[in-house]
Each structure stands twice: as structure tokens, then as C-alpha cells.
């Protein structure tokens, strides 16, 4: 795969640097503190995709590795004068690492990193208890939970190794998170879109948990492994229906990161979602063995797609800022295909998720495999938002 873009674009990237371009320092660090999971979700990019490297990595992140990682984060923050960073405790299932380990990592981050450190845990929620939530809240760890809407839609995909659905356990966890005692620890919900589910029912099931935010993710696919749905724009249609339900609510019920980002981009602002827009992606992943990697959804493309060849015990995070895969996520439209450059929606769409652009033999300089769906969705948002803005302007001008 070394001849595919962006691995074959080092000369181009050198020219960018020579012209004055500089990388954006990392502000988000994803730590894979436990490599295994207690669920077997059928769409998981770790266990059910092209890259099976998890099999060779330690189950838990060893103490020496997470301590070295904390030191590297502190080093990076100091080198770039950062005032705030975000650390995501991830897996597998991070709660399998145990509360004692999580507590030790968080305390080390707070003691060593010379800036504000926001810590979030991304969990499937099955193991969350009141005791664990109390321990996490005491250390300022906010909790995001993966859930796919209604019980029937969730349990189709998110099952335990025994084949039983996990919704009942997740619902119990969300009840705790939504309670007055732990509400401030609730970071939000992550939902993978399934076009077989009802989009409005899915949104309403999610908002029924009163989350501060929802993130909808398209299933990871690429040109070698396209979405399972047939022709047309099923994912775009799904997002349109969910957007309309969210947008037409009498009052704002919650943030939806993808929807908020597209609205902001349509109005000339910036995106807070990796799925759209041209903003630099200041994110890096540390695997349980200490390997420094790109965004881990790249594992759905091919074996080694996320690798950088770097390790926290031997390399500073600044070394990763020169990796072609990292550079490609930070140079905006310069990373896009000619097809994207010719598209009227380029600035809003931004080529879609980088992961979804992969085509064997060509690499990642292609339109998203969800290109038609994104056009369908973004055009719809434009059609809803711009007339409303014009009406507001007219009303103010009167």
C-alpha cells in the first residue's frame, strides 16, 4: 500500500511546508486503554474489518505505556503552548481496564500535563454502575455512550458474544447518566446509522435519554467495500428525515454534531465533525501497545492503514505531525480529488469522512463512497437553512 496516496505525496507535502504551511498541533488524544471488548458489534471496525492487528496487541495498556503517553502529551502541550487538550479513554471497552487504572491515568494527566485536560470515556455502557459513575465523576471524566436508537434497532448489531442484545444494560446505564446525580458527567450519545431503521424513531429514542449531544456516524465503508444498501441515496434520505425532525422541533432538544456542523458550514462557519468540512484534524491515537496511529476507523480500509511506525516510548507526538496520513487530514482542499474540487459543495462536504474515500490502487484521494448521499443531505440542509436566514434578515431590517 506504500505507493497509494498519501504515501506517494511526500514531495508535494514538502512543497507545502516550503510555502509556509505548518501542521496543527494535536489537541485530541485517543488512548486505547483496553484492547478487547465485552460486545461483538457486527459493524465494529476493530474486530470485523480488514485490519486484525488487535490480535497481536496487549489486552490492557501496560502501566509503563500509559505513563509514557502522559509524558508525551505533556511534552507536546509544552512545546506548542497549548491551553487545553482533550483525552478520550477508548477501547475495545475502556471500562474493562478497571476503575483503579482509569483513576491512575486521569490523576497522572491532571498532575503532569501543563494545561486544562478534558477527559471523556467512550463506552458501550454495559458495565456502568452507580459506583463507577461516582468514581469517574469525582475525577471529572465525562461519559459518552454508544447506542443505536430503539431496543430493536440497537440489538440487531450490538450484541454480546452469546448473541444476546445489550440494550437493556445500556438503558440502565443511560438512566443513571441522565439522573440528577450524574447528569454533569453525561457527554452524549454515539449512533451508527442503519438505513433499515426508522430515522425519526431512532432520533426520538436517542433524545428520549436527554443527552447533551448526539453524533450520527455513517457505517464505515469504502470503494472496495461499499455500503450494503442498494442504489439511490438511502443514507442521505435517512439523514434528511432525522435532520427535519431535529430542525423542526419547537425548541432545541439537543446538539447533533453532524447537523450542527453542516448548518455552520452552510452559513460560512467551521465544522466540529470529521465527517464534513475542511478543518484540520488535530487527533492522534495511542494503541494499547504504545503504537502511535492515525484515526482508528482507518482499520476498515486495509491492514496497517492507521499505522505510522511511531511509538510513545521512542517518538514524540511531533514526529507524527510529519506522517503523510496526518498531513493529509490537515491540509484541507489540497487533499481532495479533482472530482471534489469541481463540486459546488466542496467547502461544506470537504470530501466526507477521510476513511470513506479509500479506493485500492489509488489510496484516499477520491470522493467519499457516500458522495451521492452527502450531496442529497447537504442540499436539503441548504434548502432548509438559507430561506430561514433570509426571513430573519428581512424581519430585522423592517
Short mmCIF file of C-alpha atoms in Angstrom, two decimals:
data_model
loop_
_atom_site.label_atom_id
_atom_site.label_comp_id
_atom_site.label_asym_id
_atom_site.label_seq_id
_atom_site.Cartn_x
_atom_site.Cartn_y
_atom_site.Cartn_z
CA UNK A 1 0.00 0.00 0.00
CA UNK A 2 3.04 2.33 0.20
CA UNK A 3 2.51 3.65 -3.36
CA UNK A 4 -1.04 4.80 -2.68
CA UNK A 5 -1.94 8.38 -1.83
CA UNK A 6 -0.90 9.98 0.53
CA UNK A 7 2.20 7.79 0.97
CA UNK A 8 3.32 8.79 -2.53
CA UNK A 9 2.80 12.51 -1.89
CA UNK A 10 5.77 13.33 0.36
CA UNK A 11 7.30 15.65 -2.25
CA UNK A 12 4.01 17.56 -2.51
CA UNK A 13 3.83 17.88 1.27
CA UNK A 14 7.45 19.11 1.37
CA UNK A 15 6.46 21.82 -1.11
CA UNK A 16 3.56 22.79 1.14
CA UNK A 17 5.88 23.23 4.08
CA UNK A 18 8.31 25.22 1.95
CA UNK A 19 5.48 27.58 1.02
CA UNK A 20 4.78 28.27 4.70
CA UNK A 21 2.18 25.66 5.67
CA UNK A 22 2.57 24.37 9.23
CA UNK A 23 0.87 21.40 10.88
CA UNK A 24 -1.76 21.92 13.55
CA UNK A 25 -0.63 20.53 16.95
CA UNK A 26 -2.63 17.63 18.33
CA UNK A 27 -5.39 18.64 20.71
CA UNK A 28 -7.20 15.30 20.95
CA UNK A 29 -5.50 12.13 22.16
CA UNK A 30 -7.37 8.82 21.95
CA UNK A 31 -5.95 6.22 24.36
CA UNK A 32 -6.80 2.58 23.74
CA UNK A 33 -6.53 1.58 27.37
CA UNK A 34 -8.16 -1.82 26.83
CA UNK A 35 -7.90 -3.65 23.51
CA UNK A 36 -10.72 -6.18 23.97
CA UNK A 37 -14.46 -5.69 24.24
CA UNK A 38 -17.37 -7.38 26.01
CA UNK A 39 -19.60 -6.93 22.94
CA UNK A 40 -19.29 -8.17 19.39
CA UNK A 41 -20.97 -5.46 17.30
CA UNK A 42 -21.23 -6.61 13.71
CA UNK A 43 -20.08 -3.29 12.21
CA UNK A 44 -17.07 -2.81 14.50
CA UNK A 45 -14.02 -1.52 12.60
CA UNK A 46 -11.68 -3.08 15.17
CA UNK A 47 -12.82 -6.69 15.23
CA UNK A 48 -14.78 -7.13 11.99
CA UNK A 49 -12.71 -5.30 9.39
CA UNK A 50 -9.64 -5.63 7.19
CA UNK A 51 -7.13 -4.79 9.95
CA UNK A 52 -6.87 -7.54 12.56
CA UNK A 53 -3.83 -6.13 14.38
CA UNK A 54 -5.76 -6.11 17.66
CA UNK A 55 -4.96 -9.81 17.93
CA UNK A 56 -1.27 -9.09 18.48
CA UNK A 57 -1.64 -6.19 20.92
CA UNK A 58 -1.74 -6.43 24.73
CA UNK A 59 -5.19 -6.73 26.22
CA UNK A 60 -4.56 -3.86 28.62
CA UNK A 61 -2.35 -0.84 28.10
CA UNK A 62 0.63 -1.53 30.39
CA UNK A 63 1.41 1.00 33.12
CA UNK A 64 4.74 1.93 31.51
CA UNK A 65 2.94 2.68 28.24
CA UNK A 66 0.24 4.92 29.64
CA UNK A 67 2.79 6.73 31.81
CA UNK A 68 4.97 7.34 28.76
CA UNK A 69 1.88 8.51 26.86
CA UNK A 70 1.04 11.01 29.59
CA UNK A 71 4.61 12.27 29.40
CA UNK A 72 4.40 12.64 25.61
CA UNK A 73 1.15 14.58 25.89
CA UNK A 74 2.75 16.91 28.45
CA UNK A 75 5.76 17.32 26.15
CA UNK A 76 3.54 18.17 23.17
CA UNK A 77 1.47 20.65 25.16
CA UNK A 78 4.57 22.43 26.43
CA UNK A 79 6.23 22.51 23.01
CA UNK A 80 3.22 24.19 21.40
CA UNK A 81 1.95 26.29 24.30
CA UNK A 82 -1.48 24.67 24.24
CA UNK A 83 -4.03 25.82 26.80
CA UNK A 84 -6.44 22.90 26.53
CA UNK A 85 -6.43 19.31 25.24
CA UNK A 86 -8.98 16.50 25.12
CA UNK A 87 -8.13 12.93 26.10
CA UNK A 88 -10.53 10.13 25.14
CA UNK A 89 -10.31 6.84 27.04
CA UNK A 90 -11.23 4.25 24.44
CA UNK A 91 -11.05 0.57 23.51
CA UNK A 92 -12.28 -2.10 22.94
CA UNK A 93 -14.24 -1.33 26.05
CA UNK A 94 -12.27 1.01 28.35
CA UNK A 95 -14.18 0.02 31.50
CA UNK A 96 -12.60 -3.43 31.23
CA UNK A 97 -9.34 -1.76 32.25
CA UNK A 98 -10.80 -1.26 35.74
CA UNK A 99 -11.60 1.84 37.74
CA UNK A 100 -8.24 1.80 39.55
CA UNK A 101 -6.34 2.04 36.25
CA UNK A 102 -8.64 4.74 34.90
CA UNK A 103 -8.25 6.73 38.12
CA UNK A 104 -4.45 6.45 37.94
CA UNK A 105 -4.33 7.59 34.30
CA UNK A 106 -6.60 10.58 34.93
CA UNK A 107 -4.68 11.65 38.02
CA UNK A 108 -1.40 11.40 36.10
CA UNK A 109 -2.82 13.54 33.29
CA UNK A 110 -4.03 16.20 35.69
CA UNK A 111 -0.71 16.24 37.55
CA UNK A 112 1.64 16.19 34.54
CA UNK A 113 0.06 17.98 31.60
CA UNK A 114 0.58 21.77 31.89
CA UNK A 115 -2.85 22.84 30.63
CA UNK A 116 -6.53 22.07 31.10
CA UNK A 117 -7.21 18.41 30.27
CA UNK A 118 -10.75 17.42 29.40
CA UNK A 119 -11.22 13.65 29.76
CA UNK A 120 -14.02 11.69 28.12
CA UNK A 121 -14.69 7.97 28.07
CA UNK A 122 -16.34 6.32 25.06
CA UNK A 123 -18.11 3.21 26.34
CA UNK A 124 -20.78 0.74 25.29
CA UNK A 125 -22.33 1.38 28.72
CA UNK A 126 -22.88 -2.25 29.67
CA UNK A 127 -20.55 -2.14 32.69
CA UNK A 128 -21.55 1.28 34.01
CA UNK A 129 -22.79 1.25 37.61
CA UNK A 130 -23.53 3.97 40.12
CA UNK A 131 -20.26 3.20 41.92
CA UNK A 132 -18.24 3.50 38.71
CA UNK A 133 -20.02 6.70 37.68
CA UNK A 134 -19.34 8.23 41.08
CA UNK A 135 -15.64 7.44 40.73
CA UNK A 136 -15.50 8.88 37.20
CA UNK A 137 -17.43 12.00 38.13
CA UNK A 138 -15.16 12.62 41.13
CA UNK A 139 -12.26 12.89 38.66
CA UNK A 140 -14.08 14.97 36.09
CA UNK A 141 -14.40 12.22 33.49
CA UNK A 142 -17.38 12.70 31.20
CA UNK A 143 -19.01 9.63 29.68
CA UNK A 144 -20.22 9.13 26.10
CA UNK A 145 -22.25 6.02 25.32
CA UNK A 146 -22.71 4.13 22.05
CA UNK A 147 -26.37 3.29 21.43
CA UNK A 148 -28.26 2.80 18.17
CA UNK A 149 -31.73 4.11 18.96
CA UNK A 150 -34.65 1.85 19.82
CA UNK A 151 -34.08 -1.50 21.51
CA UNK A 152 -34.87 -3.49 18.37
CA UNK A 153 -32.50 -1.44 16.18
CA UNK A 154 -29.75 -1.48 18.80
CA UNK A 155 -29.90 -5.21 19.49
CA UNK A 156 -29.64 -6.12 15.81
CA UNK A 157 -26.00 -5.00 15.84
CA UNK A 158 -24.77 -4.50 19.39
CA UNK A 159 -24.75 -7.97 20.90
CA UNK A 160 -22.65 -9.84 23.39
CA UNK A 161 -20.56 -12.88 22.43
CA UNK A 162 -23.54 -15.04 23.45
CA UNK A 163 -25.68 -13.38 20.78
CA UNK A 164 -27.95 -11.55 23.21
CA UNK A 165 -28.66 -7.86 22.70
CA UNK A 166 -27.16 -5.26 25.03
CA UNK A 167 -29.90 -2.62 25.00
CA UNK A 168 -31.34 -3.42 28.45
CA UNK A 169 -27.96 -2.94 30.12
CA UNK A 170 -27.25 0.23 28.13
CA UNK A 171 -30.66 1.68 29.00
CA UNK A 172 -29.93 1.13 32.70
CA UNK A 173 -26.63 2.99 32.30
CA UNK A 174 -28.31 5.87 30.47
CA UNK A 175 -30.92 6.12 33.21
CA UNK A 176 -28.09 6.64 35.69
CA UNK A 177 -26.30 9.15 33.46
CA UNK A 178 -29.48 11.12 32.97
CA UNK A 179 -30.23 11.30 36.67
CA UNK A 180 -29.70 14.47 38.69
CA UNK A 181 -26.70 12.92 40.47
CA UNK A 182 -24.66 12.20 37.33
CA UNK A 183 -26.11 14.48 34.69
CA UNK A 184 -22.98 16.65 34.56
CA UNK A 185 -20.93 13.59 33.60
CA UNK A 186 -23.10 12.87 30.53
CA UNK A 187 -21.08 13.71 27.38
CA UNK A 188 -23.53 12.40 24.79
CA UNK A 189 -24.56 9.51 22.56
CA UNK A 190 -22.92 7.94 19.52
CA UNK A 191 -25.21 6.24 16.98
CA UNK A 192 -24.27 4.37 13.81
CA UNK A 193 -26.83 4.92 11.06
CA UNK A 194 -28.74 1.87 9.88
CA UNK A 195 -30.95 2.69 6.91
CA UNK A 196 -33.23 -0.21 7.83
CA UNK A 197 -34.25 1.62 11.00
CA UNK A 198 -36.76 4.45 11.11
CA UNK A 199 -34.75 7.71 11.29
CA UNK A 200 -37.38 9.66 13.22
CA UNK A 201 -37.96 6.82 15.69
CA UNK A 202 -34.19 6.48 16.11
CA UNK A 203 -33.73 10.17 16.83
CA UNK A 204 -36.66 10.24 19.24
CA UNK A 205 -35.38 7.18 21.08
CA UNK A 206 -31.98 8.84 21.48
CA UNK A 207 -33.33 12.24 22.51
CA UNK A 208 -35.57 10.42 24.99
CA UNK A 209 -32.44 9.83 27.09
CA UNK A 210 -32.00 13.64 27.30
CA UNK A 211 -28.40 13.62 26.03
CA UNK A 212 -26.49 16.91 25.78
CA UNK A 213 -25.32 15.82 22.31
CA UNK A 214 -25.82 13.12 19.68
CA UNK A 215 -23.39 12.08 16.98
CA UNK A 216 -24.63 10.15 13.94
CA UNK A 217 -21.95 8.15 12.13
CA UNK A 218 -22.27 6.59 8.69
CA UNK A 219 -21.21 2.91 8.70
CA UNK A 220 -17.56 2.61 7.71
CA UNK A 221 -17.31 1.68 4.05
CA UNK A 222 -15.06 2.43 1.08
CA UNK A 223 -14.84 1.83 -2.67
CA UNK A 224 -13.60 -1.73 -2.14
CA UNK A 225 -16.35 -2.46 0.39
CA UNK A 226 -19.27 -0.14 -0.41
CA UNK A 227 -22.33 0.30 1.81
CA UNK A 228 -24.61 -2.70 1.88
CA UNK A 229 -27.67 -0.63 0.93
CA UNK A 230 -28.69 -0.68 -2.72
CA UNK A 231 -28.99 2.19 -5.22
CA UNK A 232 -30.26 5.70 -4.66
CA UNK A 233 -29.26 7.73 -1.62
CA UNK A 234 -30.58 5.69 1.34
CA UNK A 235 -28.13 7.15 3.87
CA UNK A 236 -28.75 10.69 2.63
CA UNK A 237 -32.51 10.12 2.83
CA UNK A 238 -32.14 8.77 6.36
CA UNK A 239 -30.15 11.83 7.46
CA UNK A 240 -32.67 14.16 5.80
CA UNK A 241 -35.55 12.67 7.77
CA UNK A 242 -33.65 12.77 11.06
CA UNK A 243 -32.49 16.34 10.36
CA UNK A 244 -36.02 17.54 9.69
CA UNK A 245 -37.26 16.04 12.95
CA UNK A 246 -34.40 17.75 14.83
CA UNK A 247 -34.64 21.08 12.98
CA UNK A 248 -38.42 21.35 13.21
CA UNK A 249 -38.63 20.73 16.97
CA UNK A 250 -40.43 23.62 18.74
CA UNK A 251 -37.33 24.14 20.86
CA UNK A 252 -33.76 22.89 20.67
CA UNK A 253 -33.75 19.39 22.17
CA UNK A 254 -30.04 18.56 21.88
CA UNK A 255 -26.95 19.20 19.81
CA UNK A 256 -26.36 16.87 16.86
CA UNK A 257 -22.75 17.31 15.86
CA UNK A 258 -23.14 16.38 12.18
CA UNK A 259 -26.24 18.54 11.76
CA UNK A 260 -24.78 21.49 13.66
CA UNK A 261 -21.59 21.28 11.61
CA UNK A 262 -23.36 21.25 8.24
CA UNK A 263 -25.56 24.18 9.27
CA UNK A 264 -22.49 26.14 10.41
CA UNK A 265 -20.65 25.35 7.17
CA UNK A 266 -23.64 26.41 5.08
CA UNK A 267 -23.62 29.72 6.95
CA UNK A 268 -19.89 30.21 6.39
CA UNK A 269 -18.59 28.85 9.68
CA UNK A 270 -16.40 25.89 10.57
CA UNK A 271 -17.10 22.22 11.27
CA UNK A 272 -16.71 20.35 14.53
CA UNK A 273 -17.16 16.98 12.82
CA UNK A 274 -14.56 14.92 10.97
CA UNK A 275 -17.32 13.83 8.59
CA UNK A 276 -17.67 17.18 6.81
CA UNK A 277 -15.77 20.39 6.16
CA UNK A 278 -12.13 21.22 5.54
CA UNK A 279 -10.91 21.88 9.08
CA UNK A 280 -7.57 20.39 10.11
CA UNK A 281 -7.95 17.22 12.19
CA UNK A 282 -5.75 17.57 15.31
CA UNK A 283 -6.23 13.99 16.55
CA UNK A 284 -3.87 11.10 17.25
CA UNK A 285 -4.41 7.60 18.65
CA UNK A 286 -2.23 5.59 21.04
CA UNK A 287 -2.82 1.84 20.87
CA UNK A 288 -2.62 -0.46 23.89
CA UNK A 289 0.98 -1.38 22.97
CA UNK A 290 2.02 2.28 22.70
CA UNK A 291 1.94 2.47 18.90
CA UNK A 292 1.08 5.96 17.65
CA UNK A 293 -1.62 5.75 15.00
CA UNK A 294 -3.96 7.80 12.86
CA UNK A 295 -7.71 7.78 13.42
CA UNK A 296 -8.62 4.17 14.15
CA UNK A 297 -11.58 3.98 11.75
CA UNK A 298 -8.94 3.60 9.01
CA UNK A 299 -8.66 -0.04 10.11
CA UNK A 300 -11.75 -0.61 7.99
CA UNK A 301 -9.72 0.14 4.84
CA UNK A 302 -6.85 -2.34 4.93
CA UNK A 303 -4.30 -3.93 7.27
CA UNK A 304 -1.96 -1.24 8.59
CA UNK A 305 -3.91 1.72 7.20
CA UNK A 306 -3.82 3.54 10.56
CA UNK A 307 -0.16 2.79 11.36
CA UNK A 308 2.55 5.46 11.49
CA UNK A 309 5.51 3.32 12.56
CA UNK A 310 5.94 5.51 15.66
CA UNK A 311 5.78 4.58 19.35
CA UNK A 312 5.40 6.65 22.51
CA UNK A 313 8.49 5.09 24.05
CA UNK A 314 10.73 6.27 21.21
CA UNK A 315 8.97 9.12 19.41
CA UNK A 316 7.44 12.47 20.37
CA UNK A 317 3.99 13.29 19.01
CA UNK A 318 5.62 15.97 16.86
CA UNK A 319 7.08 13.15 14.76
CA UNK A 320 3.54 12.09 13.83
CA UNK A 321 2.78 15.59 12.52
CA UNK A 322 5.07 14.79 9.57
CA UNK A 323 3.39 11.50 8.69
CA UNK A 324 1.65 11.68 5.27
CA UNK A 325 -1.61 10.35 6.68
CA UNK A 326 -1.69 13.01 9.39
CA UNK A 327 -0.68 15.77 6.95
CA UNK A 328 -3.45 14.71 4.57
CA UNK A 329 -6.02 15.31 7.31
CA UNK A 330 -4.73 18.83 7.94
CA UNK A 331 -4.29 20.44 4.50
CA UNK A 332 -7.94 20.97 3.67
CA UNK A 333 -8.85 21.08 -0.02
CA UNK A 334 -5.28 20.17 -1.08
CA UNK A 335 -6.07 16.60 -0.02
CA UNK A 336 -9.18 16.32 -2.19
CA UNK A 337 -9.68 14.69 -5.57
CA UNK A 338 -10.31 16.58 -8.80
CA UNK A 339 -13.94 15.45 -8.61
CA UNK A 340 -14.32 17.14 -5.24
CA UNK A 341 -12.63 20.32 -6.48
CA UNK A 342 -15.18 20.54 -9.27
CA UNK A 343 -18.09 20.13 -6.84
CA UNK A 344 -20.15 23.16 -5.77
CA UNK A 345 -20.41 21.67 -2.26
CA UNK A 346 -16.69 21.12 -1.72
CA UNK A 347 -16.29 23.60 1.14
CA UNK A 348 -19.24 22.17 3.06
CA UNK A 349 -18.76 18.48 2.30
CA UNK A 350 -14.97 18.55 2.44
CA UNK A 351 -14.86 15.18 0.69
CA UNK A 352 -16.73 13.48 3.52
CA UNK A 353 -15.04 11.22 6.03
CA UNK A 354 -11.42 10.52 5.04
CA UNK A 355 -11.93 6.83 5.84
CA UNK A 356 -14.75 6.56 3.30
CA UNK A 357 -12.57 7.83 0.42
CA UNK A 358 -10.30 4.78 0.16
CA UNK A 359 -10.02 3.02 -3.21
CA UNK A 360 -7.45 0.21 -3.69
CA UNK A 361 -4.70 1.30 -6.05
CA UNK A 362 -5.49 4.99 -5.57
CA UNK A 363 -5.49 5.47 -1.82
CA UNK A 364 -7.53 8.20 -0.15
CA UNK A 365 -7.65 10.89 -2.84
CA UNK A 366 -11.15 10.05 -4.04
CA UNK A 367 -14.66 11.26 -3.37
CA UNK A 368 -16.43 9.60 -0.46
CA UNK A 369 -18.16 6.33 -1.23
CA UNK A 370 -21.16 8.19 0.27
CA UNK A 371 -20.77 11.10 -2.18
CA UNK A 372 -24.34 10.95 -3.54
CA UNK A 373 -25.77 10.63 -0.02
CA UNK A 374 -23.80 13.65 1.18
CA UNK A 375 -24.98 15.75 -1.78
CA UNK A 376 -28.57 14.75 -1.05
CA UNK A 377 -28.25 15.64 2.63
CA UNK A 378 -26.29 18.88 2.27
CA UNK A 379 -28.55 20.22 -0.48
CA UNK A 380 -31.52 19.55 1.77
CA UNK A 381 -29.93 21.42 4.68
CA UNK A 382 -29.15 24.35 2.38
CA UNK A 383 -32.76 24.35 1.23
CA UNK A 384 -33.98 24.50 4.84
CA UNK A 385 -31.48 26.90 6.40
CA UNK A 386 -30.87 29.62 3.82
CA UNK A 387 -34.54 30.64 3.41
CA UNK A 388 -34.89 30.82 7.19
CA UNK A 389 -31.83 33.06 7.43
CA UNK A 390 -33.20 35.32 4.70
CA UNK A 391 -36.53 35.59 6.52
CA UNK A 392 -34.73 36.55 9.72
CA UNK A 393 -32.67 39.18 7.91
CA UNK A 394 -35.80 40.63 6.37
CA UNK A 395 -37.55 40.73 9.73
CA UNK A 396 -34.60 42.50 11.36
CA UNK A 397 -34.38 45.00 8.51
CA UNK A 398 -38.00 46.10 8.87
#
